[in-house]
Coordinates of C-alpha atoms and ligand atoms in Angstrom, one line a residue:
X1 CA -17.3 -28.8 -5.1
X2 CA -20.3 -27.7 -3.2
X3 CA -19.8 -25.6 -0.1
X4 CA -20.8 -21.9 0.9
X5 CA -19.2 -19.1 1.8
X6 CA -20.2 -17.6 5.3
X7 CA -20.4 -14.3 4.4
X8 CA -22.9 -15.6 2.1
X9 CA -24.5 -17.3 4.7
X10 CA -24.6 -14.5 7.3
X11 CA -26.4 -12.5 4.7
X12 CA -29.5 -14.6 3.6
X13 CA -32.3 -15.4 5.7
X14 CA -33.3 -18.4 3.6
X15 CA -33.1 -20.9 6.3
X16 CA -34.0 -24.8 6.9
X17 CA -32.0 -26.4 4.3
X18 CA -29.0 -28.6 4.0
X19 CA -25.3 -26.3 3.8
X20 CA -22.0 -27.1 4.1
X21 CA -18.8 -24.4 5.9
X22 CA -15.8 -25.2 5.2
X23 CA -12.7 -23.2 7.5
X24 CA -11.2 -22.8 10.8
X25 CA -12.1 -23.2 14.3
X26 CA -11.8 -20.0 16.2
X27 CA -13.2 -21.6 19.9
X28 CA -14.9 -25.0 20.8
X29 CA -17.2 -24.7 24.0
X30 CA -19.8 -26.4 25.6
X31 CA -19.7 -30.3 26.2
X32 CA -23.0 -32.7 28.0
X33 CA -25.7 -31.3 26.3
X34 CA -24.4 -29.6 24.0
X35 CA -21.4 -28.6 21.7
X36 CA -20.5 -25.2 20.1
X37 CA -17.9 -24.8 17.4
X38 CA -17.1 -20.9 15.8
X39 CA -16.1 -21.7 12.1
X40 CA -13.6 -18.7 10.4
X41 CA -13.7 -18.8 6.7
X42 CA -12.2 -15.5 5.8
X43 CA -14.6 -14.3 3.8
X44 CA -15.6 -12.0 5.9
X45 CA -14.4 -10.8 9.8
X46 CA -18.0 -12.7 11.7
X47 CA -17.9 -16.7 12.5
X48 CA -20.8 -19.0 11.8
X49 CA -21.6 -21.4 14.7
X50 CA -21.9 -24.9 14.4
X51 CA -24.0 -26.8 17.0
X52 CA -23.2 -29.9 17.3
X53 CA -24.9 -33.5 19.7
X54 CA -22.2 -34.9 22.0
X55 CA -24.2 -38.3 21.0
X56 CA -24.0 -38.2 17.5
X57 CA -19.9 -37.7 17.2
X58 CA -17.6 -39.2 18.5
X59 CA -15.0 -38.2 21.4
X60 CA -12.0 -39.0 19.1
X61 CA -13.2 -36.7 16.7
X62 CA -14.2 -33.5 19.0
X63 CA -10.8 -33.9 20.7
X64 CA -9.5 -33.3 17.3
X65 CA -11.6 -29.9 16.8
X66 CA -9.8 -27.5 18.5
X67 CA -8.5 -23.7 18.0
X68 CA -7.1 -23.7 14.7
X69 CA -7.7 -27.1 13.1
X70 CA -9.5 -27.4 9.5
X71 CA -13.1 -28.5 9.2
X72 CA -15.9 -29.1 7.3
X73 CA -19.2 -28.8 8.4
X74 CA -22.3 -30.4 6.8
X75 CA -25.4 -29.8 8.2
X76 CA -28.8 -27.6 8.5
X77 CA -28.9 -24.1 8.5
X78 CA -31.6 -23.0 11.2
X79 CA -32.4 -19.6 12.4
X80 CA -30.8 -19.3 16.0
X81 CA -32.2 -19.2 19.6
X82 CA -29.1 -18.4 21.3
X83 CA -27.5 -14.9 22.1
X84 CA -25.4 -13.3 19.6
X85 CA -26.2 -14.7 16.7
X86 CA -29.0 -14.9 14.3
X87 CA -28.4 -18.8 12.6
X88 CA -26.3 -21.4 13.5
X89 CA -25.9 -24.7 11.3
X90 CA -27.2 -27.8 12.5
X91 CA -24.4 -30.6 12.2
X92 CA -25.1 -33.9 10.6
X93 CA -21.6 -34.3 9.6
X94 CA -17.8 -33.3 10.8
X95 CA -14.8 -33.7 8.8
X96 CA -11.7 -32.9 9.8
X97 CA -9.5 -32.0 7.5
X98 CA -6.2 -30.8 9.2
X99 CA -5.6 -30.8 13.1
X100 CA -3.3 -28.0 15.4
X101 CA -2.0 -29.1 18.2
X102 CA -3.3 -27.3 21.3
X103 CA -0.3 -27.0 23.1
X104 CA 1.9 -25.6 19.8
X105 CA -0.8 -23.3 18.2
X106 CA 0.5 -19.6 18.5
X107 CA -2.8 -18.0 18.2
X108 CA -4.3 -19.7 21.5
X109 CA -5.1 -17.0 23.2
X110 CA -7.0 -13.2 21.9
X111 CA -4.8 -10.0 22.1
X112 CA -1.4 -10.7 21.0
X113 CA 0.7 -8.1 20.3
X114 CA 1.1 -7.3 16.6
X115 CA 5.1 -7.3 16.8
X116 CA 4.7 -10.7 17.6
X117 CA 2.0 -11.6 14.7
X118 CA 4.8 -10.1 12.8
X119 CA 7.3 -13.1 13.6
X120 CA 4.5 -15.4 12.8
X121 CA 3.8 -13.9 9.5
X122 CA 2.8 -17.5 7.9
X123 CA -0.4 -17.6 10.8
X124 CA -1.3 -14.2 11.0
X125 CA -3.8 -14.1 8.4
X126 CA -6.1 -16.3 10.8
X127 CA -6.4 -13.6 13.1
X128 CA -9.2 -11.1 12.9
X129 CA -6.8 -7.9 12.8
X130 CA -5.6 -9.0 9.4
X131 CA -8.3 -10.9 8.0
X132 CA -9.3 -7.5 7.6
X133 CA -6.3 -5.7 6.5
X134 CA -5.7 -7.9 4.1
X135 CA -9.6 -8.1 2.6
X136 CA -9.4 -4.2 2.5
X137 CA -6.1 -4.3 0.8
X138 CA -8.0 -6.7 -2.0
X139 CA -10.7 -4.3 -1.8
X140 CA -8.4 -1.5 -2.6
X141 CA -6.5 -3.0 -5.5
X142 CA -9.5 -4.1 -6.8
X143 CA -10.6 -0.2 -6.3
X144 CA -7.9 1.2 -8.0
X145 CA -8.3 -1.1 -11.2
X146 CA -11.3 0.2 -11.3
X147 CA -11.1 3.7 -10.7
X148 CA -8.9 4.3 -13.7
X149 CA -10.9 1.8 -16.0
X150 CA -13.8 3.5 -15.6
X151 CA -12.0 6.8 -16.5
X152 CA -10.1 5.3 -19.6
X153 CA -6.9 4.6 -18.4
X154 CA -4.9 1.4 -19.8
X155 CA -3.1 -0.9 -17.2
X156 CA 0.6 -0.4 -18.7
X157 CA 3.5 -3.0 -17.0
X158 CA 6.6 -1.3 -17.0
X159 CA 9.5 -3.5 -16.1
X160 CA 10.6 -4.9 -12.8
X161 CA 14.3 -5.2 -14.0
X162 CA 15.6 -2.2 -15.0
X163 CA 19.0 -0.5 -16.7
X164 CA 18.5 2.7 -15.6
X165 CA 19.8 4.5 -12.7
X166 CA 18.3 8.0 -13.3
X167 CA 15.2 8.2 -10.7
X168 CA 17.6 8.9 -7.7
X169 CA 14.6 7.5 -6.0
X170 CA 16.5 5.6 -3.3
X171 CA 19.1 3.4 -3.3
X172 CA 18.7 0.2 -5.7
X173 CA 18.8 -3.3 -5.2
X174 CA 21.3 -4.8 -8.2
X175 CA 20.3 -7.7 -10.4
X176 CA 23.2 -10.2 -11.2
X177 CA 23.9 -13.7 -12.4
X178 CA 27.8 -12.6 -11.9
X179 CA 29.7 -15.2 -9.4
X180 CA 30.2 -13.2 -6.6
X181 CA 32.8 -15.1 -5.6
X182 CA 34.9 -15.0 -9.0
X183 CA 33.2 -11.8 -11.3
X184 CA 35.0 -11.6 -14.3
X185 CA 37.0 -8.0 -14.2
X186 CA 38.1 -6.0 -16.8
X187 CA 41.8 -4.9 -16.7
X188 CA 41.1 -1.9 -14.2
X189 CA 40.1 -4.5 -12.1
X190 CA 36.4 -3.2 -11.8
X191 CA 33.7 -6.1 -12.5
X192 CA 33.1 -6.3 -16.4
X193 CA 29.7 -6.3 -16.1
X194 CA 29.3 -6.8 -20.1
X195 CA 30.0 -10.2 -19.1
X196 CA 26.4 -10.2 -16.9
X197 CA 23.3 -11.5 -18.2
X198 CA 21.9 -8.5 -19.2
X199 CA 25.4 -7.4 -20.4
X200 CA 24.9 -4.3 -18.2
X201 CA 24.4 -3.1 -15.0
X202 CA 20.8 -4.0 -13.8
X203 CA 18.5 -3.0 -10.9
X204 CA 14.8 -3.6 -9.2
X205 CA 13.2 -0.6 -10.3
X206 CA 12.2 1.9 -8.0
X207 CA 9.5 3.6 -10.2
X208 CA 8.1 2.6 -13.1
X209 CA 7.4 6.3 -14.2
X210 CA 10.2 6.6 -17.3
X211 CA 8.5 4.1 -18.9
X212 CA 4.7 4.7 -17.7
X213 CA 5.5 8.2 -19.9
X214 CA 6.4 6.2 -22.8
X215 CA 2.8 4.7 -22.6
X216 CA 0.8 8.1 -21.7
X217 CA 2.9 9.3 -24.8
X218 CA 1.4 6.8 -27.2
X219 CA -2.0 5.9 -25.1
X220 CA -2.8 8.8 -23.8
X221 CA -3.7 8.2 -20.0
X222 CA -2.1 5.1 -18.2
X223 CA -1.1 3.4 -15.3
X224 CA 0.9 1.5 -13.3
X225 CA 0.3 -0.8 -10.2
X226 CA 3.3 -2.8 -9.7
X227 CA 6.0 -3.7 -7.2
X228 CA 9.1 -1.7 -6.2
X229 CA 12.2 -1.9 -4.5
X230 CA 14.2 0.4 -2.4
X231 CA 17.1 -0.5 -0.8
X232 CA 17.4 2.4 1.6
X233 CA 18.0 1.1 5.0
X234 CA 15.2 3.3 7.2
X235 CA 13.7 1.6 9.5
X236 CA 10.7 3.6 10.3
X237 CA 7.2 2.4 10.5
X238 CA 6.6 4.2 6.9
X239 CA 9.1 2.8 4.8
X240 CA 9.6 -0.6 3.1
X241 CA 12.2 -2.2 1.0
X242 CA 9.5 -3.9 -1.3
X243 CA 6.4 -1.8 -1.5
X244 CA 3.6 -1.3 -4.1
X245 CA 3.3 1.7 -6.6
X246 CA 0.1 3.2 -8.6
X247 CA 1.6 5.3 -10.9
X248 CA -0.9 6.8 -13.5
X249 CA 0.9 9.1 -16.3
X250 CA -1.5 11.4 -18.0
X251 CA -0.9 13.4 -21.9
X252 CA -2.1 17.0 -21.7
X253 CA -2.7 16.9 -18.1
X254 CA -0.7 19.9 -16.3
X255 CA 0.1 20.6 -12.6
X256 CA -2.9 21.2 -11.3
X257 CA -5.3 18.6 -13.7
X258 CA -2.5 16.0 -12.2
X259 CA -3.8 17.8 -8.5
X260 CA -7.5 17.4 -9.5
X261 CA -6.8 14.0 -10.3
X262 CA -5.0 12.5 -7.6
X263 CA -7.8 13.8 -5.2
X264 CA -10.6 12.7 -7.1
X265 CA -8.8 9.2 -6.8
X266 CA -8.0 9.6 -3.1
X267 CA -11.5 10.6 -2.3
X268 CA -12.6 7.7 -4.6
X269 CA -10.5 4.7 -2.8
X270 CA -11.3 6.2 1.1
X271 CA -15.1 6.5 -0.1
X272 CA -15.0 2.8 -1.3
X273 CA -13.3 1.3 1.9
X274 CA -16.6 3.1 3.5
X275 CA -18.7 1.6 1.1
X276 CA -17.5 -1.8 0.9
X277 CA -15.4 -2.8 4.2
X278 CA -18.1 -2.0 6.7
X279 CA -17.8 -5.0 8.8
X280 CA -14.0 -5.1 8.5
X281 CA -13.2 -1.3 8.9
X282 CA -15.4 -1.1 12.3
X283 CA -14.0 -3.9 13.6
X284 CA -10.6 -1.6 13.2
X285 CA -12.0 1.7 14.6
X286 CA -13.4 0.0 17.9
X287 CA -10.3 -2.3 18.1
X288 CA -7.4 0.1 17.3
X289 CA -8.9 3.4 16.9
X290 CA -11.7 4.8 17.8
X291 CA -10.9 7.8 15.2
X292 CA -10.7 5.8 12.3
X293 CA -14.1 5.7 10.7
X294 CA -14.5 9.5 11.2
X295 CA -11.1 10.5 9.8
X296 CA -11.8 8.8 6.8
X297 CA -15.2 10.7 6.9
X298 CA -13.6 14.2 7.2
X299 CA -11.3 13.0 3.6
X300 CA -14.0 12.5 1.4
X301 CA -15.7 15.8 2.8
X302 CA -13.6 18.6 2.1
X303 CA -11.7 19.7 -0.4
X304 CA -8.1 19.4 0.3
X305 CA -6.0 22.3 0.7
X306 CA -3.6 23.6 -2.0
X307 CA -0.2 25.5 -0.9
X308 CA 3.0 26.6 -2.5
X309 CA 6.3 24.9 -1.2
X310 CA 7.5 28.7 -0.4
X311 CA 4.1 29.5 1.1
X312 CA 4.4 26.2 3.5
X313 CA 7.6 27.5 4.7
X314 CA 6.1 31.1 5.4
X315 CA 4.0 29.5 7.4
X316 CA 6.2 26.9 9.7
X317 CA 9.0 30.2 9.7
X318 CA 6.2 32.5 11.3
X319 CA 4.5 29.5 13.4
X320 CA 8.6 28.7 15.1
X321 CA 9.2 33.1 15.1
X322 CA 5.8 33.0 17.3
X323 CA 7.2 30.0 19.4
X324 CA 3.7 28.6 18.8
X325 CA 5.7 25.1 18.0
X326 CA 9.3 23.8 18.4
X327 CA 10.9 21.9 15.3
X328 CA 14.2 20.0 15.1
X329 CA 15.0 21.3 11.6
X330 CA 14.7 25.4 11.1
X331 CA 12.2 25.2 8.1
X332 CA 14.4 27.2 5.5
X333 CA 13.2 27.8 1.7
X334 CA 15.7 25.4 0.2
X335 CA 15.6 22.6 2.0
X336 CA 13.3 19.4 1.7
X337 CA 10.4 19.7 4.5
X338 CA 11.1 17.2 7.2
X339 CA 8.7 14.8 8.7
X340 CA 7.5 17.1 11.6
X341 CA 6.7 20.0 9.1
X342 CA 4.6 18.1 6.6
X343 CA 2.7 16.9 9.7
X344 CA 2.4 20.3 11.0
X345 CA 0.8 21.7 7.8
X346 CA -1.3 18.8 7.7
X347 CA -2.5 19.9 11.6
X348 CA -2.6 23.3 10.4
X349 CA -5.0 23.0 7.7
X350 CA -6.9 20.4 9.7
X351 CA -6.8 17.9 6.8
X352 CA -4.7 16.6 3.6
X353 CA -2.5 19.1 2.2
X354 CA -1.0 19.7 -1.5
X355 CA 2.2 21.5 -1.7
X356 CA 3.5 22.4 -5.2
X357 CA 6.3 24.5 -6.4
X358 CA 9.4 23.4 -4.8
X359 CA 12.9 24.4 -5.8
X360 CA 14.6 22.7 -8.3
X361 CA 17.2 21.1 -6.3
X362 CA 15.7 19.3 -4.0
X363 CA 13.2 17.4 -6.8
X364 CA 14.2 14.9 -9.3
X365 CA 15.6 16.0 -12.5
X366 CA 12.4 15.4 -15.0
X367 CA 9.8 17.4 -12.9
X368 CA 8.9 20.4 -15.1
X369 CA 11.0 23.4 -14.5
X370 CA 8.8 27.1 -13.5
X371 CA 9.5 30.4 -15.5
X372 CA 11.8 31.7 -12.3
X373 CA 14.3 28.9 -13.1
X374 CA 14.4 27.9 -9.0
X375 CA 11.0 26.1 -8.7
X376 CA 9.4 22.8 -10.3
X377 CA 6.0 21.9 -11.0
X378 CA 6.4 19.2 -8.2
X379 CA 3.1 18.1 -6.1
X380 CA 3.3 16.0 -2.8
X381 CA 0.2 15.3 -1.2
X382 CA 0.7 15.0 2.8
X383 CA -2.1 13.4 4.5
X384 CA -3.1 13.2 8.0
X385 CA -1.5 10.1 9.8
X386 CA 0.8 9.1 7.4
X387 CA 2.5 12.4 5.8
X388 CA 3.3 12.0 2.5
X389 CA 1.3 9.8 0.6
X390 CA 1.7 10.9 -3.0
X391 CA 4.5 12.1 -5.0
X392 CA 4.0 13.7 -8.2
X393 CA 4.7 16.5 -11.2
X394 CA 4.1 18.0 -14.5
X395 CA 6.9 16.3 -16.3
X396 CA 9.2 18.3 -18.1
X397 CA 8.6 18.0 -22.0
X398 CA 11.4 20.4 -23.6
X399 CA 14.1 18.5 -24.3
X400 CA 16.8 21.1 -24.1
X401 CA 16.0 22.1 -20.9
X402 CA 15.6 18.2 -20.0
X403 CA 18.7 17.7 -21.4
X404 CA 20.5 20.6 -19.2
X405 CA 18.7 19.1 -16.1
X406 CA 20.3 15.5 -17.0
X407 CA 23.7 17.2 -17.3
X408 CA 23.4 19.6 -14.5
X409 CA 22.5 16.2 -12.1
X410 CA 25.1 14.0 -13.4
X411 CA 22.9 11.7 -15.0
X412 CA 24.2 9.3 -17.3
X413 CA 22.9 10.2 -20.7
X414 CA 23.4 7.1 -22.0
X415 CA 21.2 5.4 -20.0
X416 CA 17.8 7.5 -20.2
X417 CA 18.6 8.2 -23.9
X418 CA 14.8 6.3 -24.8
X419 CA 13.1 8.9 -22.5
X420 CA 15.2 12.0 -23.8
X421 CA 14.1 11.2 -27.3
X422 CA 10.2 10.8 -26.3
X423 CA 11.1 15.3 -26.1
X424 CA 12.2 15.1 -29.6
X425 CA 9.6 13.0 -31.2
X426 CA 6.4 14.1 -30.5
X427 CA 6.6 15.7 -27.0
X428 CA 3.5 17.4 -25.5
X429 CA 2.8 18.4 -21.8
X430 CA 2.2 15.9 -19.3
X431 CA 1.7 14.9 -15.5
X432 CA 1.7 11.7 -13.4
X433 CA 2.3 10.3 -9.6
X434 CA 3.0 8.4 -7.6
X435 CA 0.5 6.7 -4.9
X436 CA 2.2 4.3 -2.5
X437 CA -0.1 1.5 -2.0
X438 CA 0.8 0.5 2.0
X439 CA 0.5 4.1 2.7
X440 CA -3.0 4.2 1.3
X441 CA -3.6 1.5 3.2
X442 CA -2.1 2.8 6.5
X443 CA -4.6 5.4 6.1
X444 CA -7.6 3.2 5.5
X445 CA -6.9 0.7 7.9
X446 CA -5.5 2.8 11.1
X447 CA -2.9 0.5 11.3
X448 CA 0.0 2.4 12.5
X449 CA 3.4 -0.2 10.7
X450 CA 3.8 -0.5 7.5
X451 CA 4.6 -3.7 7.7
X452 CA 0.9 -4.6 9.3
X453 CA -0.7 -3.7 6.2
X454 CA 1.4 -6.0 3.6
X455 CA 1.7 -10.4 4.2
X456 CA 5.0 -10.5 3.5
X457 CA 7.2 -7.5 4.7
X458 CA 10.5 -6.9 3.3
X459 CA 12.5 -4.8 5.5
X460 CA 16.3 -4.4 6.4
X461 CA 17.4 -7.7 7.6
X462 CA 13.6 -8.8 7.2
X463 CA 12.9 -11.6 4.5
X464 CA 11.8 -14.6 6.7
X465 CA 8.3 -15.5 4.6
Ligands
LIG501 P1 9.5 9.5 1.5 O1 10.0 10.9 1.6 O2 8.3 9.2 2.4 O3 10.6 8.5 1.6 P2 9.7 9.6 -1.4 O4 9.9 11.0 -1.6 O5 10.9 8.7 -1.4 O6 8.9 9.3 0.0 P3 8.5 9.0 -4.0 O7 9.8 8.6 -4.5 O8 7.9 10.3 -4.4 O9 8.6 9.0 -2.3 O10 7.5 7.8 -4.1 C1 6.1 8.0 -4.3 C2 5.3 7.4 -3.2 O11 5.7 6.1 -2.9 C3 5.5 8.1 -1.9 O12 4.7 9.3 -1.8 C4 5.1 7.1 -0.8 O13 3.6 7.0 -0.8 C5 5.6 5.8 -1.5 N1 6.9 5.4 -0.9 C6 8.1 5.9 -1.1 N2 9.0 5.2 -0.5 C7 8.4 4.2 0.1 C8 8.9 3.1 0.9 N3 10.2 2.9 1.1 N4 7.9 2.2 1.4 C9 6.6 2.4 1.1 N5 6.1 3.4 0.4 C10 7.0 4.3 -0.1
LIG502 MN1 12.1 8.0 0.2

């Protein structure tokens, strides 16, 4: 097979020879003298143009080349004349390889609304808007790989089906072969799930962090970049119920090596969507935002600022005292930080903002506990735009006091057994986070949905593709 890509094309200057395009029309105009066809490959956001002579094809088969039909293009690549474009391919010959029917192709005419790309989720890829979402989400996976290979991290895969319930991460979606119509019960009448294929309760995971320690425990400095599942019903434009998780897990690392980290590695991934999505990511700052290019700018060139959980609420107590803002929610040492404070602080400090040292209760059961006994070596990263975009901690590596955490939470001991005995055999301090992947790419891509930055978006009631 012997065609080129037309980003490859667009980028060489070696004209006058026989190529072949194949993709998908995006316009046909012209007609007597003259007919002009703009070819979409994905490969990259621009079009090649395809000129081709009313008197060498036939009628039949430039009826069939219309907005969203298949072709291939053979023919000879020439430096361009026209307006707007520097080459243009000669064409000698047409195929067509699948037709749309005019009248029935959704994506006739330019600017439809993204809620309604969204019910069209099997053609939205065509469009320009996420042709480049989804080439920067590539480039961001592809980022990430190699961001943590090139600092001696090991891709770990911890499982997708899982037996624990301890992350109190979100609700969970439950894995079952049982007949739902006819489970077998036990005596109490509850559902014997002994008699499941697992012989146990089972789950999607919602973190693969329990067992990405197990790795950094044995290989030192891992990751994790895998799906998750939350079935928590909020519909906001930040949350989904299948989402993607980097989750690297570091030995010897504490709070603030974990904080150095997970900057470096933000900085890192915004830094390489300058680098390598130029064409894509200014096609999304003039379309969408005209702020976008520069906000990512301003990331890479500070350093992001660093704040206690109690100091953030000095702060937003002082800030509603002075009437200088109004919140919903009284910020109150105690209670989690709402959506409108993390963006506040984020305002405030003009930039991303790491809060660590939040009290005990409000954080999950394994983040390392402080010598006042109230706080935990917690560290959320809130970033402008999205809020939080990382969560993370120092993990705690004692095991009686990880033990009295389990008990004090009513975590079944039984079931996170494996990862209590990791702080009998060989414990030693260690960090990790959590990066969510859409919201990385909500940042780098100014879209403003979650489910604008993913193909297939599962949300509640949401599962059509
Ligand atoms: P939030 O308060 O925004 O719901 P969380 O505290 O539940 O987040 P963590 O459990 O710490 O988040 O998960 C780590 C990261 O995963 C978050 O910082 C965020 O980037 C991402 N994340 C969490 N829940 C979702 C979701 N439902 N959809 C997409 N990304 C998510
Ligand atoms: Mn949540």
């Amino acid at each position: 097979m012997s065609y080129s890509k037309i980003k490859a094309l667009l980028g060489s200057t070696d004209f006058d020879r026989a190529v072949t395009v194949k993709g998908w029309v995006r316009s046909r105009r012209g007609g007597k003298p003259v007919w002009f066809i703009e070819i979409n490959d994905g490969s990259t956001i621009r079009n090649i143009q395809a000129v081709a002579d009313p008197a060498q094809f036939s009628e039949e088969l430039i009826a069939q080349i219309t907005t969203g039909s298949c072709i291939g293009v053979e023919g000879m690549l020439v430096a361009s004349q026209g307006k707007g474009q520097s080459m243009e391919i000669q064409a000698k010959t047409i195929t067509v390889y699948g037709t749309a029917d005019a009248t029935t192709y959704p994506l006739q005419k330019k600017g439809h609304s993204l809620e309604f790309l969204r019910e069209i989720a099997h053609l939205r890829p065509r469009t320009n808007t996420f042709g480049a979402v989804f080439r920067m989400r590539h480039h961001m996976s592809y980022a990430i790989h190699k961001f943590f290979n090139d600092r001696g991290f090991f891709n770990l895969h911890t499982p997708i089906i899982t037996g624990s319930d301890a992350e109190g991460a979100g609700e969970m979606f439950r894995v079952t072969t049982l007949d739902l119509k006819n489970p077998l019960r036990k005596e109490d009448g509850s559902i014997d799930f002994s008699q499941d294929f697992f012989g146990k309760e089972t789950n999607l995971t919602v973190s693969g962090q329990l067992e990405g320690e197990l790795g950094a425990l044995a290989l030192g400095l891992i990751y994790t970049f895998g799906p998750t599942f939350r079935a928590e019903n909020s519909n906001t434009p930040r949350h989904l119920a299948e989402f993607w998780m980097i989750e690297p897990e570091m030995a010897f690392y504490d709070v603030n090596d974990n904080m150095d980290l997970a900057e470096e590695m933000l900085k890192y991934l915004v830094q390489y969507a300058l680098d390598n999505c130029a064409d894509d990511l200014k096609f999304l700052n003039d379309m969408y935002d005209k702020e976008l290019i520069a906000r990512l700018q301003s990331v890479v060139s500070k350093p992001f600022t660093r704040i206690t959980y109690t100091q953030g609420i000095e702060i937003l107590t002082e800030t509603m005292l002075s009437k200088k803002k109004k919140f919903e929610y009284k910020p109150e040492w105690g209670a989690d930080l709402q959506k409108e404070h993390e963006n506040y602080l984020v305002e405030h400090f003009g930039g991303p903002v790491m809060v660590t040292g939040y009290p005990k209760k409000i954080k999950a059961f394994y983040m390392k506990l402080n010598d006042d006994n109230e706080t935990v070596r917690g560290m959320d990263i809130l970033f402008p735009w999205i809020g939080e975009i990382i969560g993370g901690s120092q993990r705690e590596d004692d095991y009686e006091k990880l033990l009295a955490r389990v008990k004090e939470m009513n975590i079944h001991e039984e079931s996170v057994w494996w990862y209590l005995e990791t702080r009998k055999f060989g414990s030693c301090p260690h960090s990790g986070f959590g990066l969510g992947f859409e919201r990385l790419l909500l940042f780098v891509t100014g879209m403003t949905n979650i489910r604008d930055v993913i193909p297939f978006p599962r949300a509640p009631k949401n599962a059509e593709f």
